[in-house]
Amino acid sequence: MPVAPDSWEPAASELSGKTLLITGASEGIGRAISLACAEAGAEVLLLGRNESRLESLYDTIMRTGAPTPGIIPIDLGSATYDDFVNLSSTIAQSITRLDGLVHNASLLGDRKPIAQTNASGWHQLMQVNVNATFMLTQTLLPLMELAPKASIVFTSSGVGRRGRAYWGGYAVSKFATEGLMEVLADELGATSNIRVNSLNPGAVNTAMRRAAYPAENPDTNPSPEALVNHWIYLMSDASEGVHGCALSAQ
Ligand code: NDP
């Protein structure tokens, strides 16, 4: 299912007044989404494990004249449930509500047959891609309930909708991501102002794609910047009513 209608372009202040949290903001798709949402007027909370990259993005956003972003340095691979509880209360001290949450951070992990997959690598991948996603979502839900129209986007993948050989824990984690989206969307549908969707970016020229396909010419894939309107659309009120959908950016 496609995302933003073909002719849709965000207004200059499409996300003005909204506060959004984006994980994996330090590079790739997450960095491009963060910058674009800030340029569309949002206050963006940049979550990642690489503080210097987050600071560099902070400086870039400040130079555009966009609202001052926030930086949340945290390693999703080692953060505990208590860390997420503390994080959400710290965030709640500086904002009155959270309008959007983009779960973008992921690990690719080993591209190996299941028979040769390393168990500790599997656990680490599930920790970042699934468990941290669950814990961050759950602990931020009360802040999102305070927003009149809130939106959660889970980042999926083609291999999270159809399993393929040698995609191992990454593919399984993306099936789990789709499951989390469906269950949460069904729970929130009738009772909440929060809409919940998953988005498969498709092939995008990032470090992850280049690692997964080392023999591919990277220029054959779009840049993250070319696709950001889909995330802006899902974070904006223009997508009101889009809920419980498994979407694709390409
Ligand atoms: P990148 O590898 O370029 O970026 C991943 C981001 O996640 C980085 O900011 C990285 O931080 C962050 N991250 C990884 N592990 C952790 C962690 N433990 N704690 C905090 N942050 C972490 O990937 P893409 O931009 O390509 O991918 C973004 C999303 O899109 C992912 O969910 C991916 O699965 C999905 N996707 C991408 C496709 C593509 O073709 N690119 C295709 C289909 C889906 P750091 O800078 O520290 O490494």
mmCIF file of C-alpha atoms and ligand atoms in Angstrom:
data_model
loop_
_atom_site.group_PDB
_atom_site.id
_atom_site.type_symbol
_atom_site.label_atom_id
_atom_site.label_comp_id
_atom_site.label_asym_id
_atom_site.label_seq_id
_atom_site.Cartn_x
_atom_site.Cartn_y
_atom_site.Cartn_z
ATOM 1 C CA MET A 1 0.000 0.000 0.000
ATOM 2 C CA PRO A 2 1.540 3.355 -1.002
ATOM 3 C CA VAL A 3 1.971 6.213 1.477
ATOM 4 C CA ALA A 4 1.673 9.855 0.491
ATOM 5 C CA PRO A 5 -0.534 10.498 -2.542
ATOM 6 C CA ASP A 6 1.613 11.199 -5.661
ATOM 7 C CA SER A 7 0.818 14.882 -5.804
ATOM 8 C CA TRP A 8 1.230 15.504 -2.050
ATOM 9 C CA GLU A 9 3.824 18.083 -1.048
ATOM 10 C CA PRO A 10 4.202 19.303 2.549
ATOM 11 C CA ALA A 11 3.445 22.934 3.288
ATOM 12 C CA ALA A 12 6.429 24.935 4.586
ATOM 13 C CA SER A 13 5.008 24.717 8.102
ATOM 14 C CA GLU A 14 3.351 21.295 7.753
ATOM 15 C CA LEU A 15 4.625 20.064 11.128
ATOM 16 C CA SER A 16 4.681 23.352 12.977
ATOM 17 C CA GLY A 17 3.796 22.950 16.667
ATOM 18 C CA LYS A 18 4.495 19.218 16.684
ATOM 19 C CA THR A 19 7.154 17.435 18.720
ATOM 20 C CA LEU A 20 8.501 14.235 17.177
ATOM 21 C CA LEU A 21 10.961 11.628 18.400
ATOM 22 C CA ILE A 22 13.028 9.835 15.755
ATOM 23 C CA THR A 23 15.280 6.884 16.573
ATOM 24 C CA GLY A 24 18.465 6.190 14.656
ATOM 25 C CA ALA A 25 18.636 9.881 13.811
ATOM 26 C CA SER A 26 22.420 9.913 13.460
ATOM 27 C CA GLU A 27 22.615 8.757 9.862
ATOM 28 C CA GLY A 28 20.879 7.299 6.821
ATOM 29 C CA ILE A 29 17.100 7.506 6.602
ATOM 30 C CA GLY A 30 16.718 8.665 10.218
ATOM 31 C CA ARG A 31 19.007 11.640 9.682
ATOM 32 C CA ALA A 32 17.192 12.690 6.511
ATOM 33 C CA ILE A 33 13.756 12.349 8.153
ATOM 34 C CA SER A 34 14.892 14.343 11.187
ATOM 35 C CA LEU A 35 16.237 17.213 9.104
ATOM 36 C CA ALA A 36 13.185 17.285 6.831
ATOM 37 C CA CYS A 37 10.703 17.204 9.729
ATOM 38 C CA ALA A 38 12.603 20.011 11.452
ATOM 39 C CA GLU A 39 12.554 22.045 8.237
ATOM 40 C CA ALA A 40 8.787 21.448 8.093
ATOM 41 C CA GLY A 41 8.503 23.114 11.501
ATOM 42 C CA ALA A 42 8.675 20.242 14.004
ATOM 43 C CA GLU A 43 10.678 20.163 17.193
ATOM 44 C CA VAL A 44 12.608 16.933 16.686
ATOM 45 C CA LEU A 45 14.067 14.798 19.461
ATOM 46 C CA LEU A 46 17.065 13.033 17.957
ATOM 47 C CA LEU A 47 17.659 9.609 19.500
ATOM 48 C CA GLY A 48 20.819 7.663 18.725
ATOM 49 C CA ARG A 49 23.909 6.083 20.227
ATOM 50 C CA ASN A 50 26.485 8.258 18.457
ATOM 51 C CA GLU A 51 26.467 11.562 20.289
ATOM 52 C CA SER A 52 28.908 13.382 18.007
ATOM 53 C CA ARG A 53 26.827 12.561 14.915
ATOM 54 C CA LEU A 54 23.690 13.733 16.738
ATOM 55 C CA GLU A 55 25.453 16.972 17.683
ATOM 56 C CA SER A 56 26.496 17.509 14.083
ATOM 57 C CA LEU A 57 22.854 17.058 12.985
ATOM 58 C CA TYR A 58 21.765 19.404 15.778
ATOM 59 C CA ASP A 59 24.107 22.081 14.369
ATOM 60 C CA THR A 60 22.797 21.505 10.837
ATOM 61 C CA ILE A 61 19.187 21.870 12.009
ATOM 62 C CA MET A 62 20.011 25.034 13.955
ATOM 63 C CA ARG A 63 21.573 26.555 10.832
ATOM 64 C CA THR A 64 18.267 26.094 8.940
ATOM 65 C CA GLY A 65 16.397 28.239 11.474
ATOM 66 C CA ALA A 66 14.123 25.305 12.414
ATOM 67 C CA PRO A 67 12.901 24.866 16.015
ATOM 68 C CA THR A 68 15.675 23.872 18.430
ATOM 69 C CA PRO A 69 15.980 20.071 18.434
ATOM 70 C CA GLY A 70 16.720 17.834 21.402
ATOM 71 C CA ILE A 71 19.401 15.155 21.601
ATOM 72 C CA ILE A 72 18.769 11.807 23.301
ATOM 73 C CA PRO A 73 21.965 9.744 23.433
ATOM 74 C CA ILE A 74 21.066 6.161 24.244
ATOM 75 C CA ASP A 75 22.235 2.787 22.999
ATOM 76 C CA LEU A 76 19.127 0.759 22.214
ATOM 77 C CA GLY A 77 21.210 -2.398 22.381
ATOM 78 C CA SER A 78 22.039 -2.041 26.061
ATOM 79 C CA ALA A 79 19.248 0.168 27.479
ATOM 80 C CA THR A 80 17.132 -1.528 30.156
ATOM 81 C CA TYR A 81 13.424 -1.120 30.851
ATOM 82 C CA ASP A 82 14.320 1.254 33.728
ATOM 83 C CA ASP A 83 16.362 3.355 31.293
ATOM 84 C CA PHE A 84 13.275 3.768 29.095
ATOM 85 C CA VAL A 85 11.090 4.633 32.108
ATOM 86 C CA ASN A 86 13.644 7.275 33.156
ATOM 87 C CA LEU A 87 13.957 8.534 29.614
ATOM 88 C CA SER A 88 10.217 9.072 29.215
ATOM 89 C CA SER A 89 9.994 10.936 32.537
ATOM 90 C CA THR A 90 12.937 13.144 31.566
ATOM 91 C CA ILE A 91 11.279 13.909 28.221
ATOM 92 C CA ALA A 92 7.980 14.653 30.007
ATOM 93 C CA GLN A 93 9.738 17.361 32.023
ATOM 94 C CA SER A 94 10.566 19.350 28.891
ATOM 95 C CA ILE A 95 7.571 18.784 26.589
ATOM 96 C CA THR A 96 3.837 18.728 27.244
ATOM 97 C CA ARG A 97 2.982 16.047 24.708
ATOM 98 C CA LEU A 98 4.569 13.879 22.012
ATOM 99 C CA ASP A 99 2.913 14.114 18.587
ATOM 100 C CA GLY A 100 4.979 11.610 16.676
ATOM 101 C CA LEU A 101 7.331 8.667 17.104
ATOM 102 C CA VAL A 102 9.364 7.203 14.251
ATOM 103 C CA HIS A 103 10.991 3.879 15.079
ATOM 104 C CA ASN A 104 13.768 3.938 12.513
ATOM 105 C CA ALA A 105 16.895 2.551 14.224
ATOM 106 C CA SER A 106 17.762 -1.017 13.307
ATOM 107 C CA LEU A 107 20.645 -3.410 13.048
ATOM 108 C CA LEU A 108 21.134 -5.488 9.918
ATOM 109 C CA GLY A 109 23.079 -8.285 11.631
ATOM 110 C CA ASP A 110 24.667 -11.256 9.910
ATOM 111 C CA ARG A 111 23.408 -12.274 6.480
ATOM 112 C CA LYS A 112 23.713 -16.032 7.048
ATOM 113 C CA PRO A 113 21.561 -19.150 6.910
ATOM 114 C CA ILE A 114 19.573 -19.767 10.102
ATOM 115 C CA ALA A 115 21.678 -22.919 10.591
ATOM 116 C CA GLN A 116 24.815 -20.768 10.959
ATOM 117 C CA THR A 117 23.333 -17.788 12.765
ATOM 118 C CA ASN A 118 25.227 -16.792 15.894
ATOM 119 C CA ALA A 119 22.908 -16.850 18.929
ATOM 120 C CA SER A 120 24.336 -13.810 20.691
ATOM 121 C CA GLY A 121 24.129 -11.783 17.464
ATOM 122 C CA TRP A 122 20.485 -12.875 17.148
ATOM 123 C CA HIS A 123 19.737 -11.687 20.688
ATOM 124 C CA GLN A 124 21.450 -8.338 20.115
ATOM 125 C CA LEU A 125 19.490 -7.782 16.917
ATOM 126 C CA MET A 126 16.178 -8.593 18.628
ATOM 127 C CA GLN A 127 17.158 -6.268 21.469
ATOM 128 C CA VAL A 128 17.631 -3.278 19.159
ATOM 129 C CA ASN A 129 15.012 -4.002 16.489
ATOM 130 C CA VAL A 130 12.195 -5.443 18.633
ATOM 131 C CA ASN A 131 12.632 -5.232 22.412
ATOM 132 C CA ALA A 132 13.815 -1.614 22.524
ATOM 133 C CA THR A 133 11.054 -0.676 20.081
ATOM 134 C CA PHE A 134 8.462 -2.229 22.384
ATOM 135 C CA MET A 135 9.904 -0.618 25.545
ATOM 136 C CA LEU A 136 10.246 2.840 24.004
ATOM 137 C CA THR A 137 6.718 2.668 22.600
ATOM 138 C CA GLN A 138 5.160 1.533 25.855
ATOM 139 C CA THR A 139 6.896 4.116 28.019
ATOM 140 C CA LEU A 140 6.092 6.990 25.632
ATOM 141 C CA LEU A 141 2.415 6.099 25.108
ATOM 142 C CA PRO A 142 1.174 8.281 28.016
ATOM 143 C CA LEU A 143 2.901 11.356 26.494
ATOM 144 C CA MET A 144 1.442 10.531 23.089
ATOM 145 C CA GLU A 145 -2.050 10.163 24.547
ATOM 146 C CA LEU A 146 -1.806 13.869 25.454
ATOM 147 C CA ALA A 147 -1.486 14.872 21.779
ATOM 148 C CA PRO A 148 -4.757 15.529 19.936
ATOM 149 C CA LYS A 149 -3.510 13.669 16.833
ATOM 150 C CA ALA A 150 -0.459 11.490 17.335
ATOM 151 C CA SER A 151 1.284 9.129 14.934
ATOM 152 C CA ILE A 152 3.629 6.169 15.387
ATOM 153 C CA VAL A 153 5.584 4.763 12.449
ATOM 154 C CA PHE A 154 7.382 1.438 12.699
ATOM 155 C CA THR A 155 10.034 0.948 10.023
ATOM 156 C CA SER A 156 9.639 -2.342 8.257
ATOM 157 C CA SER A 157 11.274 -4.018 5.271
ATOM 158 C CA GLY A 158 10.328 -6.158 2.308
ATOM 159 C CA VAL A 159 11.810 -9.150 4.150
ATOM 160 C CA GLY A 160 9.501 -8.422 7.080
ATOM 161 C CA ARG A 161 6.526 -9.139 4.838
ATOM 162 C CA ARG A 162 7.919 -12.067 2.893
ATOM 163 C CA GLY A 163 10.753 -14.095 4.382
ATOM 164 C CA ARG A 164 13.813 -14.686 2.224
ATOM 165 C CA ALA A 165 16.824 -16.956 2.625
ATOM 166 C CA TYR A 166 19.870 -15.550 4.436
ATOM 167 C CA TRP A 167 18.062 -12.527 5.895
ATOM 168 C CA GLY A 168 18.031 -14.290 9.288
ATOM 169 C CA GLY A 169 17.240 -12.374 12.460
ATOM 170 C CA TYR A 170 16.788 -9.096 10.566
ATOM 171 C CA ALA A 171 13.841 -10.501 8.598
ATOM 172 C CA VAL A 172 12.368 -12.141 11.702
ATOM 173 C CA SER A 173 12.702 -8.870 13.627
ATOM 174 C CA LYS A 174 10.825 -7.029 10.891
ATOM 175 C CA PHE A 175 7.990 -9.615 11.000
ATOM 176 C CA ALA A 176 7.852 -8.905 14.740
ATOM 177 C CA THR A 177 7.780 -5.177 13.995
ATOM 178 C CA GLU A 178 4.793 -5.682 11.695
ATOM 179 C CA GLY A 179 3.129 -7.756 14.420
ATOM 180 C CA LEU A 180 3.719 -5.065 17.027
ATOM 181 C CA MET A 181 2.205 -2.485 14.675
ATOM 182 C CA GLU A 182 -0.892 -4.627 14.009
ATOM 183 C CA VAL A 183 -1.545 -5.487 17.650
ATOM 184 C CA LEU A 184 -1.014 -1.919 18.851
ATOM 185 C CA ALA A 185 -3.121 -0.476 16.027
ATOM 186 C CA ASP A 186 -5.956 -2.840 16.897
ATOM 187 C CA GLU A 187 -5.719 -1.926 20.581
ATOM 188 C CA LEU A 188 -5.609 1.823 20.007
ATOM 189 C CA GLY A 189 -8.008 2.039 17.077
ATOM 190 C CA ALA A 190 -11.235 2.582 18.972
ATOM 191 C CA THR A 191 -9.984 4.312 22.085
ATOM 192 C CA SER A 192 -7.122 6.623 21.238
ATOM 193 C CA ASN A 193 -5.998 9.564 19.125
ATOM 194 C CA ILE A 194 -2.827 7.706 18.217
ATOM 195 C CA ARG A 195 -2.580 6.232 14.760
ATOM 196 C CA VAL A 196 -0.094 3.449 14.123
ATOM 197 C CA ASN A 197 1.390 2.257 10.834
ATOM 198 C CA SER A 198 4.425 0.476 9.439
ATOM 199 C CA LEU A 199 6.477 1.750 6.532
ATOM 200 C CA ASN A 200 8.825 -0.191 4.269
ATOM 201 C CA PRO A 201 11.243 2.365 2.791
ATOM 202 C CA GLY A 202 12.222 0.063 -0.120
ATOM 203 C CA ALA A 203 15.805 0.093 -1.390
ATOM 204 C CA VAL A 204 17.501 3.321 -0.256
ATOM 205 C CA ASN A 205 21.132 4.359 -0.670
ATOM 206 C CA THR A 206 22.375 4.141 2.926
ATOM 207 C CA ALA A 207 25.154 2.372 4.815
ATOM 208 C CA MET A 208 22.774 -0.479 5.656
ATOM 209 C CA ARG A 209 21.780 -1.067 2.038
ATOM 210 C CA ARG A 210 25.405 -0.897 0.896
ATOM 211 C CA ALA A 211 26.345 -3.480 3.555
ATOM 212 C CA ALA A 212 23.494 -5.788 2.524
ATOM 213 C CA TYR A 213 24.257 -5.516 -1.212
ATOM 214 C CA PRO A 214 28.022 -4.898 -1.565
ATOM 215 C CA ALA A 215 28.005 -5.709 -5.290
ATOM 216 C CA GLU A 216 25.203 -3.293 -6.129
ATOM 217 C CA ASN A 217 25.835 0.151 -7.633
ATOM 218 C CA PRO A 218 24.555 2.371 -4.789
ATOM 219 C CA ASP A 219 23.493 5.076 -7.241
ATOM 220 C CA THR A 220 20.730 2.812 -8.567
ATOM 221 C CA ASN A 221 18.788 3.473 -5.346
ATOM 222 C CA PRO A 222 17.183 6.747 -4.262
ATOM 223 C CA SER A 223 18.786 8.821 -1.550
ATOM 224 C CA PRO A 224 16.978 9.059 1.814
ATOM 225 C CA GLU A 225 16.328 12.736 1.055
ATOM 226 C CA ALA A 226 14.304 11.795 -2.039
ATOM 227 C CA LEU A 227 11.772 9.894 0.083
ATOM 228 C CA VAL A 228 11.296 12.036 3.179
ATOM 229 C CA ASN A 229 7.856 13.322 2.161
ATOM 230 C CA HIS A 230 6.378 9.930 3.076
ATOM 231 C CA TRP A 231 7.474 10.312 6.695
ATOM 232 C CA ILE A 232 6.400 13.953 6.822
ATOM 233 C CA TYR A 233 3.003 12.867 5.506
ATOM 234 C CA LEU A 234 2.641 10.173 8.162
ATOM 235 C CA MET A 235 3.702 12.587 10.919
ATOM 236 C CA SER A 236 1.334 15.308 9.686
ATOM 237 C CA ASP A 237 -2.403 15.632 10.131
ATOM 238 C CA ALA A 238 -2.733 15.090 6.351
ATOM 239 C CA SER A 239 -2.572 11.355 7.075
ATOM 240 C CA GLU A 240 -5.383 11.453 9.636
ATOM 241 C CA GLY A 241 -7.392 8.245 9.256
ATOM 242 C CA VAL A 242 -4.427 6.212 7.984
ATOM 243 C CA HIS A 243 -4.180 3.612 10.724
ATOM 244 C CA GLY A 244 -3.130 -0.019 11.000
ATOM 245 C CA CYS A 245 -1.612 -0.042 7.514
ATOM 246 C CA ALA A 246 1.515 -1.767 6.212
ATOM 247 C CA LEU A 247 2.772 0.958 3.861
ATOM 248 C CA SER A 248 5.568 1.149 1.287
ATOM 249 C CA ALA A 249 7.502 4.248 0.272
ATOM 250 C CA GLN A 250 8.330 2.893 -3.192
HETATM 251 P P1 NDP B 1 21.598 2.865 8.654
HETATM 252 O O1 NDP B 1 22.383 1.688 9.066
HETATM 253 O O2 NDP B 1 22.166 3.803 7.651
HETATM 254 O O3 NDP B 1 21.162 3.699 9.953
HETATM 255 C C1 NDP B 1 20.658 3.005 11.051
HETATM 256 C C2 NDP B 1 20.488 3.955 12.196
HETATM 257 O O4 NDP B 1 20.132 3.199 13.359
HETATM 258 C C3 NDP B 1 21.759 4.719 12.533
HETATM 259 O O5 NDP B 1 21.453 6.016 12.934
HETATM 260 C C4 NDP B 1 22.317 3.901 13.688
HETATM 261 O O6 NDP B 1 23.163 4.606 14.567
HETATM 262 C C5 NDP B 1 21.010 3.541 14.403
HETATM 263 N N1 NDP B 1 21.233 2.471 15.346
HETATM 264 C C6 NDP B 1 21.663 1.220 15.092
HETATM 265 N N2 NDP B 1 21.822 0.551 16.230
HETATM 266 C C7 NDP B 1 21.492 1.390 17.242
HETATM 267 C C8 NDP B 1 21.483 1.286 18.647
HETATM 268 N N3 NDP B 1 21.887 0.173 19.273
HETATM 269 N N4 NDP B 1 21.085 2.338 19.388
HETATM 270 C C9 NDP B 1 20.713 3.490 18.783
HETATM 271 N N5 NDP B 1 20.716 3.669 17.439
HETATM 272 C C10 NDP B 1 21.113 2.619 16.686
HETATM 273 O O7 NDP B 1 20.206 2.287 8.140
HETATM 274 P P2 NDP B 1 19.090 2.881 7.159
HETATM 275 O O8 NDP B 1 19.016 4.348 7.296
HETATM 276 O O9 NDP B 1 19.275 2.270 5.849
HETATM 277 O O10 NDP B 1 17.795 2.194 7.787
HETATM 278 C C11 NDP B 1 16.820 2.889 8.524
HETATM 279 C C12 NDP B 1 15.641 1.966 8.701
HETATM 280 O O11 NDP B 1 15.108 1.606 7.422
HETATM 281 C C13 NDP B 1 15.982 0.647 9.400
HETATM 282 O O12 NDP B 1 14.925 0.290 10.252
HETATM 283 C C14 NDP B 1 16.083 -0.340 8.251
HETATM 284 O O13 NDP B 1 15.809 -1.642 8.672
HETATM 285 C C15 NDP B 1 15.013 0.194 7.320
HETATM 286 N N6 NDP B 1 15.177 -0.215 5.928
HETATM 287 C C16 NDP B 1 16.199 0.296 5.168
HETATM 288 C C17 NDP B 1 16.314 -0.059 3.843
HETATM 289 C C18 NDP B 1 17.392 0.490 2.957
HETATM 290 O O14 NDP B 1 17.444 0.118 1.776
HETATM 291 N N7 NDP B 1 18.253 1.367 3.441
HETATM 292 C C19 NDP B 1 15.372 -1.007 3.216
HETATM 293 C C20 NDP B 1 14.324 -1.481 4.102
HETATM 294 C C21 NDP B 1 14.254 -1.080 5.411
HETATM 295 P P3 NDP B 1 24.775 4.698 14.352
HETATM 296 O O15 NDP B 1 24.983 5.947 13.534
HETATM 297 O O16 NDP B 1 25.310 4.819 15.714
HETATM 298 O O17 NDP B 1 25.200 3.444 13.648
#
